[in-house]
mmCIF file of C-alpha atoms and ligand atoms in Angstrom:
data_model
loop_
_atom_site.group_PDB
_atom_site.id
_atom_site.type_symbol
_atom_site.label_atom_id
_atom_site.label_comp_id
_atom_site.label_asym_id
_atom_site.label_seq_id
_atom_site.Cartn_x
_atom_site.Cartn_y
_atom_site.Cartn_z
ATOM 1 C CA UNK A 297 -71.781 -33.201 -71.437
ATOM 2 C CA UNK A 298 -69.243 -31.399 -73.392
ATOM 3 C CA UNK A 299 -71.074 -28.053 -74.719
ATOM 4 C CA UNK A 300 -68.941 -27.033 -77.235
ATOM 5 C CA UNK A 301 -65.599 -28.482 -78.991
ATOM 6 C CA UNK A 302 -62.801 -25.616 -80.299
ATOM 7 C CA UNK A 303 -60.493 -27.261 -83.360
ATOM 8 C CA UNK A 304 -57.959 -25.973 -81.619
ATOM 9 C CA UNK A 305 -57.678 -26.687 -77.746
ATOM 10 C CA UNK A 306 -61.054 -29.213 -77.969
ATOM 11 C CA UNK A 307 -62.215 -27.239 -74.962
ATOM 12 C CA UNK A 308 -65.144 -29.151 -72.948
ATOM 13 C CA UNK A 309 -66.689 -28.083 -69.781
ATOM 14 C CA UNK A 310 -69.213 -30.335 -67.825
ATOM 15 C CA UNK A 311 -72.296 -28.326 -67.463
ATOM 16 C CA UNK A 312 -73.478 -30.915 -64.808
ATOM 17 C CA UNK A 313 -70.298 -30.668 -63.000
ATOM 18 C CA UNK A 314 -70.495 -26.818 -62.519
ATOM 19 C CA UNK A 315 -71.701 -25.193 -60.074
ATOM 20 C CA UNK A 316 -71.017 -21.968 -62.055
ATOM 21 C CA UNK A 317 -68.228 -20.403 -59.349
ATOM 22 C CA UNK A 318 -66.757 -18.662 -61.945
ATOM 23 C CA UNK A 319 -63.225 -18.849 -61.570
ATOM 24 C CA UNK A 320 -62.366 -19.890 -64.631
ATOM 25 C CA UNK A 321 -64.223 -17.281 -66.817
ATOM 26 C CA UNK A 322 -62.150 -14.723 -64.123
ATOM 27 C CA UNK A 323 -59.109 -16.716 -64.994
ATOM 28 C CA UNK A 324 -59.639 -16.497 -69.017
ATOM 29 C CA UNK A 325 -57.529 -14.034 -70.680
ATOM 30 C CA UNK A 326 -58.881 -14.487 -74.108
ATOM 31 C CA UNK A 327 -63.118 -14.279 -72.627
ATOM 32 C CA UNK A 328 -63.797 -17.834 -74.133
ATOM 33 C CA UNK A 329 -65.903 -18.639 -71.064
ATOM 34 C CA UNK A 330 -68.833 -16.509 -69.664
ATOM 35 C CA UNK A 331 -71.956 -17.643 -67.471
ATOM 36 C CA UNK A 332 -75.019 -19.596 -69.161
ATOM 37 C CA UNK A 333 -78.679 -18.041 -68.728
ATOM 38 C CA UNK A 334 -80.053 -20.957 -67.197
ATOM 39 C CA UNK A 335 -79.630 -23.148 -64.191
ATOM 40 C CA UNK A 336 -77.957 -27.664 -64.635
ATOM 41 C CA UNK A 337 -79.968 -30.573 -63.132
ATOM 42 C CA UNK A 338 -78.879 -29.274 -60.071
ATOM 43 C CA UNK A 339 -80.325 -25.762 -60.481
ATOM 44 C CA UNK A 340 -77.010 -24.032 -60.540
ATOM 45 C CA UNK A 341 -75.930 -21.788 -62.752
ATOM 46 C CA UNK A 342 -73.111 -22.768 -65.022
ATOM 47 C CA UNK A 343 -70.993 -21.845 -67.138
ATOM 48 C CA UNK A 344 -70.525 -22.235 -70.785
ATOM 49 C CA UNK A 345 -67.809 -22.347 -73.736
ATOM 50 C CA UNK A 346 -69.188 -19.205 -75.638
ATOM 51 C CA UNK A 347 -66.207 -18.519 -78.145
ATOM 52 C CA UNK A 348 -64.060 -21.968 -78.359
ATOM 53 C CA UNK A 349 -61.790 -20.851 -80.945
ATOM 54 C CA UNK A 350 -60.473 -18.157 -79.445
ATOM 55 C CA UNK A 351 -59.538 -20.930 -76.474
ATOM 56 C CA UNK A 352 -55.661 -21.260 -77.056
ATOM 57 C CA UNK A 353 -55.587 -24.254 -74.567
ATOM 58 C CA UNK A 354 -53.429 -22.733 -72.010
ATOM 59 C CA UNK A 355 -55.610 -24.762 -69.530
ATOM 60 C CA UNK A 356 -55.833 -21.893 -66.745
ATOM 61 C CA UNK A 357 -59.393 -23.058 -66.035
ATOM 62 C CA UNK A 358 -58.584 -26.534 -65.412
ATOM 63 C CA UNK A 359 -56.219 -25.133 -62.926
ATOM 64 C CA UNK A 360 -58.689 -22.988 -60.967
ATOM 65 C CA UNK A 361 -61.951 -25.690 -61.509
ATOM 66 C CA UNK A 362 -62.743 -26.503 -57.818
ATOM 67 C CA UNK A 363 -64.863 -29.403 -60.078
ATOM 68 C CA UNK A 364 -62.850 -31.023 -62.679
ATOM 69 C CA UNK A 365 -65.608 -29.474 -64.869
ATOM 70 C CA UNK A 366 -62.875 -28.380 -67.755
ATOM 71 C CA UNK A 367 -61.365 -30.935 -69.806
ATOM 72 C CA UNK A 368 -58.450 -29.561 -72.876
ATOM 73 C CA UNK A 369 -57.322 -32.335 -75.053
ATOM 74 C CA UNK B 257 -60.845 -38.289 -59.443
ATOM 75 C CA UNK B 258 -64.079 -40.433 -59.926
ATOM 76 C CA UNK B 259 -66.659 -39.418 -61.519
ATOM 77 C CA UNK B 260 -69.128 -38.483 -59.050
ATOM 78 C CA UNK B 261 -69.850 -34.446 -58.439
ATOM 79 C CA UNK B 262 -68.568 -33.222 -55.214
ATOM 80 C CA UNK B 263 -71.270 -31.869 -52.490
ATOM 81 C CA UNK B 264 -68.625 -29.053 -52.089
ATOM 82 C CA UNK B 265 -70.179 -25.459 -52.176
ATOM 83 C CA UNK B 266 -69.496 -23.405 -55.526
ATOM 84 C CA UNK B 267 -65.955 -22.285 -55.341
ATOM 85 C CA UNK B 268 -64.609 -24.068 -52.260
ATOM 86 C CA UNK B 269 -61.017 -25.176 -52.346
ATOM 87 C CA UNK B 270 -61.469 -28.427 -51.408
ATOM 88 C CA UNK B 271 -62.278 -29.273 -54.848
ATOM 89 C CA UNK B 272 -58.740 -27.814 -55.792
ATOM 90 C CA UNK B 273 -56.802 -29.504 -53.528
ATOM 91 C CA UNK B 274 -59.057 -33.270 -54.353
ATOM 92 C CA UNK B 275 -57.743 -33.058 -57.629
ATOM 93 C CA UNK B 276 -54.000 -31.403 -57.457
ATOM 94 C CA UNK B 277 -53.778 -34.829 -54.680
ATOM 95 C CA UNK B 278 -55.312 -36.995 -57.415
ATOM 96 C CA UNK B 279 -52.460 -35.263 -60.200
ATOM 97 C CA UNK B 280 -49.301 -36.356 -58.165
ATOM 98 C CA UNK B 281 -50.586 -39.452 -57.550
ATOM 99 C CA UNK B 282 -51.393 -40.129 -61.085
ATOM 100 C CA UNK B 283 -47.631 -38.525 -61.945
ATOM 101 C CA UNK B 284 -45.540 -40.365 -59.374
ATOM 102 C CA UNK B 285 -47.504 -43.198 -60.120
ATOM 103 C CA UNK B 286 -48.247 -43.921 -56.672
ATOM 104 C CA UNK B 287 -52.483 -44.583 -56.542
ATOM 105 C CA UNK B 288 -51.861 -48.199 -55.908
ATOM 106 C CA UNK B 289 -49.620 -47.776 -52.634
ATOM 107 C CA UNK B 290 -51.733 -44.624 -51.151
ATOM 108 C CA UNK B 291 -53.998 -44.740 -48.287
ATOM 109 C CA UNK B 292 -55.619 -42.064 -47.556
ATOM 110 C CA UNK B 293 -56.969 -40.511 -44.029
ATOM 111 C CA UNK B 294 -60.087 -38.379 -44.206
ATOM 112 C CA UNK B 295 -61.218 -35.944 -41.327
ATOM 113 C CA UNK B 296 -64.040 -35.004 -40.066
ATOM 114 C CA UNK B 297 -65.100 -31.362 -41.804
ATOM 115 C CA UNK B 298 -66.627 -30.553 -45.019
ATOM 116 C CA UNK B 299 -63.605 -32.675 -46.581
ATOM 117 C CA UNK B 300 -65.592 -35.746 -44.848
ATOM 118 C CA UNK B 301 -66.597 -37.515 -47.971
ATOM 119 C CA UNK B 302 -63.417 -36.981 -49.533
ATOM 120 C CA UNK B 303 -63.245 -41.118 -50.187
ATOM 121 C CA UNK B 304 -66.215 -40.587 -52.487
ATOM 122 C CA UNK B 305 -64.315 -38.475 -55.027
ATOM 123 C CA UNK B 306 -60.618 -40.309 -54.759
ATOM 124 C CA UNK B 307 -60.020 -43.179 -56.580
ATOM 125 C CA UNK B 308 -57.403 -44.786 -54.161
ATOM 126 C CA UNK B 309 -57.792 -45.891 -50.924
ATOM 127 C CA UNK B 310 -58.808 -43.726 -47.895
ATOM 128 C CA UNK B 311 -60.502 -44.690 -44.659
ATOM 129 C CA UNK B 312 -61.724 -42.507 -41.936
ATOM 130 C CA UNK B 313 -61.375 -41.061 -38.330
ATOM 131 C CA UNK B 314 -62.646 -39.406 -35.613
ATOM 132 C CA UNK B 315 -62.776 -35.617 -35.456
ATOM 133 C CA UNK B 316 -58.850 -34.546 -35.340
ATOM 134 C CA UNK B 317 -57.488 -38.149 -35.719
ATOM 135 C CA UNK B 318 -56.801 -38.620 -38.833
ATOM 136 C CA UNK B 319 -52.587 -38.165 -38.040
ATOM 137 C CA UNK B 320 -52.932 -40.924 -35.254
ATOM 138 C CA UNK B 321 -54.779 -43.502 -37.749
ATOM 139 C CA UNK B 322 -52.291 -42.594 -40.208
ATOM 140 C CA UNK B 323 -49.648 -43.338 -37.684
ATOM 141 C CA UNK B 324 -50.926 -47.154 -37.204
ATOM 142 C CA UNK B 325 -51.614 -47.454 -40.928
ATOM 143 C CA UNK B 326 -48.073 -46.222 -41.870
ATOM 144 C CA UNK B 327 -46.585 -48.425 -39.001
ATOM 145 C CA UNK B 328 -48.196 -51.770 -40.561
ATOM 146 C CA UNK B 329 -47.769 -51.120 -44.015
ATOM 147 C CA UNK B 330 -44.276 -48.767 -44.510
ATOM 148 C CA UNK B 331 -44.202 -49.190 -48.153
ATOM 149 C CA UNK B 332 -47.673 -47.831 -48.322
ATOM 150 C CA UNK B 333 -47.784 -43.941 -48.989
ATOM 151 C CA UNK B 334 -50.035 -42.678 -46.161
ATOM 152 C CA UNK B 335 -51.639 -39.056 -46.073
ATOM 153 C CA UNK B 336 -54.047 -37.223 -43.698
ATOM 154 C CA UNK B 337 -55.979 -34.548 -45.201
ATOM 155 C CA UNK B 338 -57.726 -31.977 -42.458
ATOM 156 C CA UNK B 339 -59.166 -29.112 -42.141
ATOM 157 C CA UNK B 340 -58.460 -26.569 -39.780
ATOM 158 C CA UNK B 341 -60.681 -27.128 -37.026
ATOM 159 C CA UNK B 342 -59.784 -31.042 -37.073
ATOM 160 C CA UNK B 343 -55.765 -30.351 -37.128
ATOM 161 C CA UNK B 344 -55.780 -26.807 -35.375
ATOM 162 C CA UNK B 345 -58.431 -27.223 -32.678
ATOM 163 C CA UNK B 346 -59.651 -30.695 -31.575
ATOM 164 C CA UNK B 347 -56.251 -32.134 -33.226
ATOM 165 C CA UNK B 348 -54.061 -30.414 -32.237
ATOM 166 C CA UNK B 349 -52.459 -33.342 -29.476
ATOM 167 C CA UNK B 350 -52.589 -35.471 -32.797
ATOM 168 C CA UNK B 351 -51.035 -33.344 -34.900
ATOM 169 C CA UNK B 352 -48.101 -32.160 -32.657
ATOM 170 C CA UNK B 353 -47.405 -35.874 -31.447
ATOM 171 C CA UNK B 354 -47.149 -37.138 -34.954
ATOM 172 C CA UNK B 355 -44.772 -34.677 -35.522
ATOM 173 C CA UNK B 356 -42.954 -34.811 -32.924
ATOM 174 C CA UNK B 357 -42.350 -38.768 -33.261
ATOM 175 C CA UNK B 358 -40.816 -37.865 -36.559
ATOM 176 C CA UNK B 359 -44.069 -40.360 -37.966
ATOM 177 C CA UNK B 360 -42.984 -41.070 -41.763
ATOM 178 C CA UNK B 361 -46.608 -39.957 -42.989
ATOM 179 C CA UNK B 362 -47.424 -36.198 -45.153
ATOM 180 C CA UNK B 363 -50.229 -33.935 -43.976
ATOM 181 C CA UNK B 364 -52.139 -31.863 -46.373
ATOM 182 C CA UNK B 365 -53.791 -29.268 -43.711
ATOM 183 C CA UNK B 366 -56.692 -27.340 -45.630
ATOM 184 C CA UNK B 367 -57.195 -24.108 -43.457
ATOM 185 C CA UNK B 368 -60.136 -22.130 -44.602
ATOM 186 C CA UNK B 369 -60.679 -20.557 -41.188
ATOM 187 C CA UNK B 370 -63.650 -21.404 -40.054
ATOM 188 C CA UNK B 371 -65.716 -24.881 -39.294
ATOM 189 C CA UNK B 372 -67.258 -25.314 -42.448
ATOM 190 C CA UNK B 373 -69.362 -28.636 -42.249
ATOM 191 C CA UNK B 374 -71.309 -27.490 -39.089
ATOM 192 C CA UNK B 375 -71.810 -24.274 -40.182
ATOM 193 C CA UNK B 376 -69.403 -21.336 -39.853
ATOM 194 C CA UNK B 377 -68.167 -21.240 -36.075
ATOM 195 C CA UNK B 378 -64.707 -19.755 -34.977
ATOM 196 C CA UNK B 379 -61.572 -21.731 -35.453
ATOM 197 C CA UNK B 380 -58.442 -21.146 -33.746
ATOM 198 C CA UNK B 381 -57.596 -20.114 -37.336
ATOM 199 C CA UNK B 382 -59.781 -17.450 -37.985
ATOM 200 C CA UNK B 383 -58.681 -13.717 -38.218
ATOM 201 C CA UNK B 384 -58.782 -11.118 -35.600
ATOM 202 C CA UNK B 385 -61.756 -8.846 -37.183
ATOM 203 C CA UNK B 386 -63.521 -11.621 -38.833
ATOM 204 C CA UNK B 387 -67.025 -12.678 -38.702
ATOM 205 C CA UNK B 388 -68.275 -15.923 -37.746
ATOM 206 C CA UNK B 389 -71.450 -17.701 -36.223
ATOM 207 C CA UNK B 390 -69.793 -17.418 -33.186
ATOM 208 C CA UNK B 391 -68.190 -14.514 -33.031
ATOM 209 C CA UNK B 392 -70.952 -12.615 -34.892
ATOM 210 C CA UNK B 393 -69.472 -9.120 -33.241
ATOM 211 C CA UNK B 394 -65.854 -10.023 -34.995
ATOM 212 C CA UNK B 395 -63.320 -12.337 -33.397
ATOM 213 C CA UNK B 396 -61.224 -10.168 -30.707
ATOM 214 C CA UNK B 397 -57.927 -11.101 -29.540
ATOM 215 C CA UNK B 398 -58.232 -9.954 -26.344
ATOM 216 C CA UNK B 399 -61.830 -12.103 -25.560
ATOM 217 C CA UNK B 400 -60.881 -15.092 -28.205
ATOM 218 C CA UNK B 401 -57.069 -15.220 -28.455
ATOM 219 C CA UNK B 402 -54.671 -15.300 -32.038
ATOM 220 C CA UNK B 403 -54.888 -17.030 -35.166
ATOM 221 C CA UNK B 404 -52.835 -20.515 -34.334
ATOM 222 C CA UNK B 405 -49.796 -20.834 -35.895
ATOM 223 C CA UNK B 406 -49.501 -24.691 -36.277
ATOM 224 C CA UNK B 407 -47.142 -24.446 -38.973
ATOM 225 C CA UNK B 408 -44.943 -22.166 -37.019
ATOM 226 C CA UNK B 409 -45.089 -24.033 -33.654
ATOM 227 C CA UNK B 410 -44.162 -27.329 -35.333
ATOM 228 C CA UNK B 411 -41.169 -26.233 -36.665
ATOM 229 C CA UNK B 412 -39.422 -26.524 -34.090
ATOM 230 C CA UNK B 413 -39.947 -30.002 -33.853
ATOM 231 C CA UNK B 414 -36.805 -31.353 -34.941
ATOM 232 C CA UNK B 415 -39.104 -34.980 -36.157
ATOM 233 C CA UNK B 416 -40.788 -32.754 -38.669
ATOM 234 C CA UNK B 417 -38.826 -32.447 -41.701
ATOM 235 C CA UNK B 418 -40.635 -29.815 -44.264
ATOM 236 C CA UNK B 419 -43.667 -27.541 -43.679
ATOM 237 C CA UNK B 420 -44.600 -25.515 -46.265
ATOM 238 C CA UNK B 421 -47.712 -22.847 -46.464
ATOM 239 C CA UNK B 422 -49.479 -22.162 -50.029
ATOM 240 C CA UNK B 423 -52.672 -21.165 -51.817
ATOM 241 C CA UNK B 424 -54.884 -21.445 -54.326
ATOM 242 C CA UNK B 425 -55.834 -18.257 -55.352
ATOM 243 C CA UNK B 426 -54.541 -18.409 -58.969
ATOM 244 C CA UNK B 427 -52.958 -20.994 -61.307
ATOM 245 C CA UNK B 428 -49.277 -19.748 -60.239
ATOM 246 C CA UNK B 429 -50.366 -20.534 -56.413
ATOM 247 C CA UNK B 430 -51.798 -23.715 -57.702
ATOM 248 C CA UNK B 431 -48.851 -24.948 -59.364
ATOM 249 C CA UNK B 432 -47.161 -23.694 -56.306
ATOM 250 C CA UNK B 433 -49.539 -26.022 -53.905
ATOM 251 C CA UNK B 434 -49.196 -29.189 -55.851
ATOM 252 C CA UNK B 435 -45.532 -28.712 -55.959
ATOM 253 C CA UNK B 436 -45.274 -28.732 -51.890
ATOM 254 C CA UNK B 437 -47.805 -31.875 -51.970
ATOM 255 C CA UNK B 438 -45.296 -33.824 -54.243
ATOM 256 C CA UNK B 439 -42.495 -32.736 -51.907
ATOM 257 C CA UNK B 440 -44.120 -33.849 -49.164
ATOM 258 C CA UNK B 441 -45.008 -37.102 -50.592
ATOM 259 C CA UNK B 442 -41.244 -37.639 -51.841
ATOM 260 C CA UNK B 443 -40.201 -36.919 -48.551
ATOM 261 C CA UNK B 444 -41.851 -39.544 -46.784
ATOM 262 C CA UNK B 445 -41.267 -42.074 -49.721
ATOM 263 C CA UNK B 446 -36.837 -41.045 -48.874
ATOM 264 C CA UNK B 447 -37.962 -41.972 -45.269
ATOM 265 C CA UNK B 448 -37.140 -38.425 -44.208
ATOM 266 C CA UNK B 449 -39.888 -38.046 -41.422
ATOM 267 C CA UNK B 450 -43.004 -35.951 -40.942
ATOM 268 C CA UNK B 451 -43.975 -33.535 -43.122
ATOM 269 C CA UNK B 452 -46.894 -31.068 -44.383
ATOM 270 C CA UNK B 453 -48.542 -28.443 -46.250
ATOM 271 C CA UNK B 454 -50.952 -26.028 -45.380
ATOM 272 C CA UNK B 455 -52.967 -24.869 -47.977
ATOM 273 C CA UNK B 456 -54.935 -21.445 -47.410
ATOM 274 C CA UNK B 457 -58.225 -21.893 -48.650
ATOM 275 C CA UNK B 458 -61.825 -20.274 -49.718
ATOM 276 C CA UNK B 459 -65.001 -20.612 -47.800
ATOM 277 C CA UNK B 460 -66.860 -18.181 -49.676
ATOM 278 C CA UNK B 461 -69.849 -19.446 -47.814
ATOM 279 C CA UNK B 462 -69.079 -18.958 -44.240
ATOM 280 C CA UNK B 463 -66.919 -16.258 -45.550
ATOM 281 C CA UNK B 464 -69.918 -14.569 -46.928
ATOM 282 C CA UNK B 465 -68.150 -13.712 -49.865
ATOM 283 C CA UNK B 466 -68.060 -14.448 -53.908
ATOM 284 C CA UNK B 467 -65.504 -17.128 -54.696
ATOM 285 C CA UNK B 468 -63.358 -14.456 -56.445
ATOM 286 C CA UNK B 469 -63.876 -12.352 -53.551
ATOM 287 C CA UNK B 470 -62.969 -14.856 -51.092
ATOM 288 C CA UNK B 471 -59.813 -15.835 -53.116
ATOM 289 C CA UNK B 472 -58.474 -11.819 -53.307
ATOM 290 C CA UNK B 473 -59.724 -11.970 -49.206
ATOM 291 C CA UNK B 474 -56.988 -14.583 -48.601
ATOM 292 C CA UNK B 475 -54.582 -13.100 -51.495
ATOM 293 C CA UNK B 476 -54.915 -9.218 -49.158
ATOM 294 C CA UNK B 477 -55.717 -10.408 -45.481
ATOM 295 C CA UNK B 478 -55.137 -14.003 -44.916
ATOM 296 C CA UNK B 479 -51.605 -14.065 -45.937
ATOM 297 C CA UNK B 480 -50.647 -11.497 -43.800
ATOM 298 C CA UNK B 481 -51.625 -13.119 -40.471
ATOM 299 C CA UNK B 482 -50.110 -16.961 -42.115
ATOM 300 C CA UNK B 483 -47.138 -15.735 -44.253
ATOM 301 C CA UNK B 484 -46.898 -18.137 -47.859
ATOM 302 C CA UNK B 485 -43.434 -20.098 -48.015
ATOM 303 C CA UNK B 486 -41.107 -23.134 -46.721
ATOM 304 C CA UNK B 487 -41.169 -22.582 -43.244
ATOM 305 C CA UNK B 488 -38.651 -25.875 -42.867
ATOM 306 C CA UNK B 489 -36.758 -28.063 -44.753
ATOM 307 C CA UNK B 490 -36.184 -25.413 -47.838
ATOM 308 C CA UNK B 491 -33.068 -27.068 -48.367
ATOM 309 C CA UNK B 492 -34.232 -30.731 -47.847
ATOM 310 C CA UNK B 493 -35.697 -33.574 -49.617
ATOM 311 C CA UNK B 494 -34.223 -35.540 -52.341
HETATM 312 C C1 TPP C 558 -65.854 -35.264 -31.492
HETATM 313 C C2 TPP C 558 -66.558 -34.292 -32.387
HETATM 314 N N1 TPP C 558 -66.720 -33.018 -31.997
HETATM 315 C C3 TPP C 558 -67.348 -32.127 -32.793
HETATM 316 C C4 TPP C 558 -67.843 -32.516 -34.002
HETATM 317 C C5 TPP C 558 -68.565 -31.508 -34.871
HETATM 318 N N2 TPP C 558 -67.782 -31.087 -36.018
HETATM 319 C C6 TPP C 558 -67.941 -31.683 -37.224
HETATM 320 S S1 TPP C 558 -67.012 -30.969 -38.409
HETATM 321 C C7 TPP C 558 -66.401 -29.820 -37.328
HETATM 322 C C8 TPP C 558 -65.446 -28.742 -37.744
HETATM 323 C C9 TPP C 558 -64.739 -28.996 -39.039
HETATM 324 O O1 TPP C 558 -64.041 -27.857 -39.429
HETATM 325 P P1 TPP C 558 -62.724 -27.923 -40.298
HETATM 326 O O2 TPP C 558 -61.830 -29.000 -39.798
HETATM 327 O O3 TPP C 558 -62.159 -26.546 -40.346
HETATM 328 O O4 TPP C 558 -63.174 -28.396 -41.744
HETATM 329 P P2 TPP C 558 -64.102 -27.703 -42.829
HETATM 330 O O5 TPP C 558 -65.462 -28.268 -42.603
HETATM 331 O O6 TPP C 558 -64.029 -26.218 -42.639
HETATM 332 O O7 TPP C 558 -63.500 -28.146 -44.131
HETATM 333 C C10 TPP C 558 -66.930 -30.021 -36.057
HETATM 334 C C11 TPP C 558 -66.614 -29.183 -34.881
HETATM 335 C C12 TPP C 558 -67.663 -33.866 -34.395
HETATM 336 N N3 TPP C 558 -68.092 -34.334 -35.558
HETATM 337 N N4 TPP C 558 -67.023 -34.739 -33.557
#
């Protein structure tokens, strides 16, 4: 489920997919990711695309995503 | 990757190293010829998240399977993927044979130091100092021996053609790991011999640690008892 969609990088991260590690809002130099309040289906905590247009698409998540939670297209 | 979520624990590297596999396959264009050997570990499952083919062996055989599979089909590209206790403790005959018969097949060896799936125990891999289930005091060197150097030992082999030990602690070591996975596999499709990359990797579970914490554990500690690099073939491959 994408969560939110920047005009610029289109940013989407599975919520369902996350198991809320946090590695990618540690990787994020520009803070567009930070952890969600509440727990997925699962009952993990997740993470969420807080400010997608300051995402420049430089894909750093995807890299570090033990998941394949982040999609950039 | 297919769609289904991995059973992997927050921040393992399993998931990592699932997808940078999936990435050169897609790139080389190679999913069609692949089959895949899963261990037995955490990484046990592993042909419920690949979308190419991958069977399954016993605990530590994964390199002798491979061997068979390779022998039948050469055109095929054939992989094991293990963890540490399957290559570096009840694998290691497998493992050293393989390489020693010069077996045309890559190895992507996932060392995380400890036996995940069963909960935690010592592998030959894990640090002098660290805490497992079964070393609960601290692993000592003079009760429990030294971290195992498979990479190292198997050097020497003069079969094995390119060894190479990464991480995944950040997107540079990343890049850096799915680089030395496309190697290997470009190795064995030149017909050069055996080759394989170790990959150090979280278990912030077993490692009781955060997954950032567990990747700056490996980034400070690991790496100084199994040193990052080529350890053969720097100069090899096509
Ligand atoms: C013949 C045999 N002996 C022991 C076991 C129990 N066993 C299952 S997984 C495992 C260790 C796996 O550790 P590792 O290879 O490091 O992989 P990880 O789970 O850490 O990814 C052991 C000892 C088994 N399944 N079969």
């Amino acid at each position: 489920m994408p969560e939110k969609t920047s005009h610029r990088s289109g940013i989407k991260l599975d919520k369902e997919r996350c198991k809320g590690c946090m590695l990618c809002v540690e990787v994020c130099q520009r803070k567009v990711l930070e952890p969600a309040k509440g727990v997925n289906k699962k009952g993990m905590g997740y993470v969420v695309v807080a400010a997608a247009g300051k995402c420049s698409g430089c894909g750093l998540c995807v890299m570090m995503c033990p998941d394949c939670g982040i999609e950039i297209s | 990757m297919k769609q289904a979520p991995t059973h992997y624990c927050p921040g393992c590297g399993h998931g990592i190293v699932h997808r940078l596999i999936c990435e050169v396959l897609d790139e080389m264009n190679l999913k069609e010829k692949t089959v895949a050997v899963a261990p037995v570990g955490c990484s046990v499952l592993a042909y419920d998240y690949w979308d190419f083919d991958t069977t399954e062996a016993a605990h530590g055989r994964t390199p002798a399977v491979a061997t068979g599979i390779k022998r039948v089909l050469p055109d095929r590209l054939v992989f094991t993927y293990q963890g540490d206790g399957d290559l570096a403790a009840i694998g290691t005959a497998e493992i050293i044979h393989s390489g020693n018969r010069g077996e045309n097949i890559s190895t992507i060896f996932v060392n995380n130091g400890v036996y995940g799936m069963t909960g935690g125990q010592m592998a030959p891999t894990t640090l002098i100092g660290q805490v497992s289930t079964t070393t609960p005091g601290s692993r000592r060197a003079d009760r429990d021996g030294y971290p195992l150097k498979i990479m190292e030992m198997m050097a020497v082999l003069p079969g094995v053609v390119y060894l190479e030990r990464t991480t995944v602690t950040s997107p540079k070591e990343v890049t850096k790991t799915k680089n030395a996975i496309k190697r290997s596999f470009e190795i064995q499709l030149a017909e050069e011999g055996f080759s394989m990359v170790e990959v150090l990797s979280p278990c912030p579970t077993y490692w009781g640690l955060d997954p950032s914490q567990s990747m700056r554990r490996i980034e400070n500690e690991v790496v100084k008892a199994f040193p990052l690099g080529v350890i053969k073939g720097g100069d090899h491959g096509p």
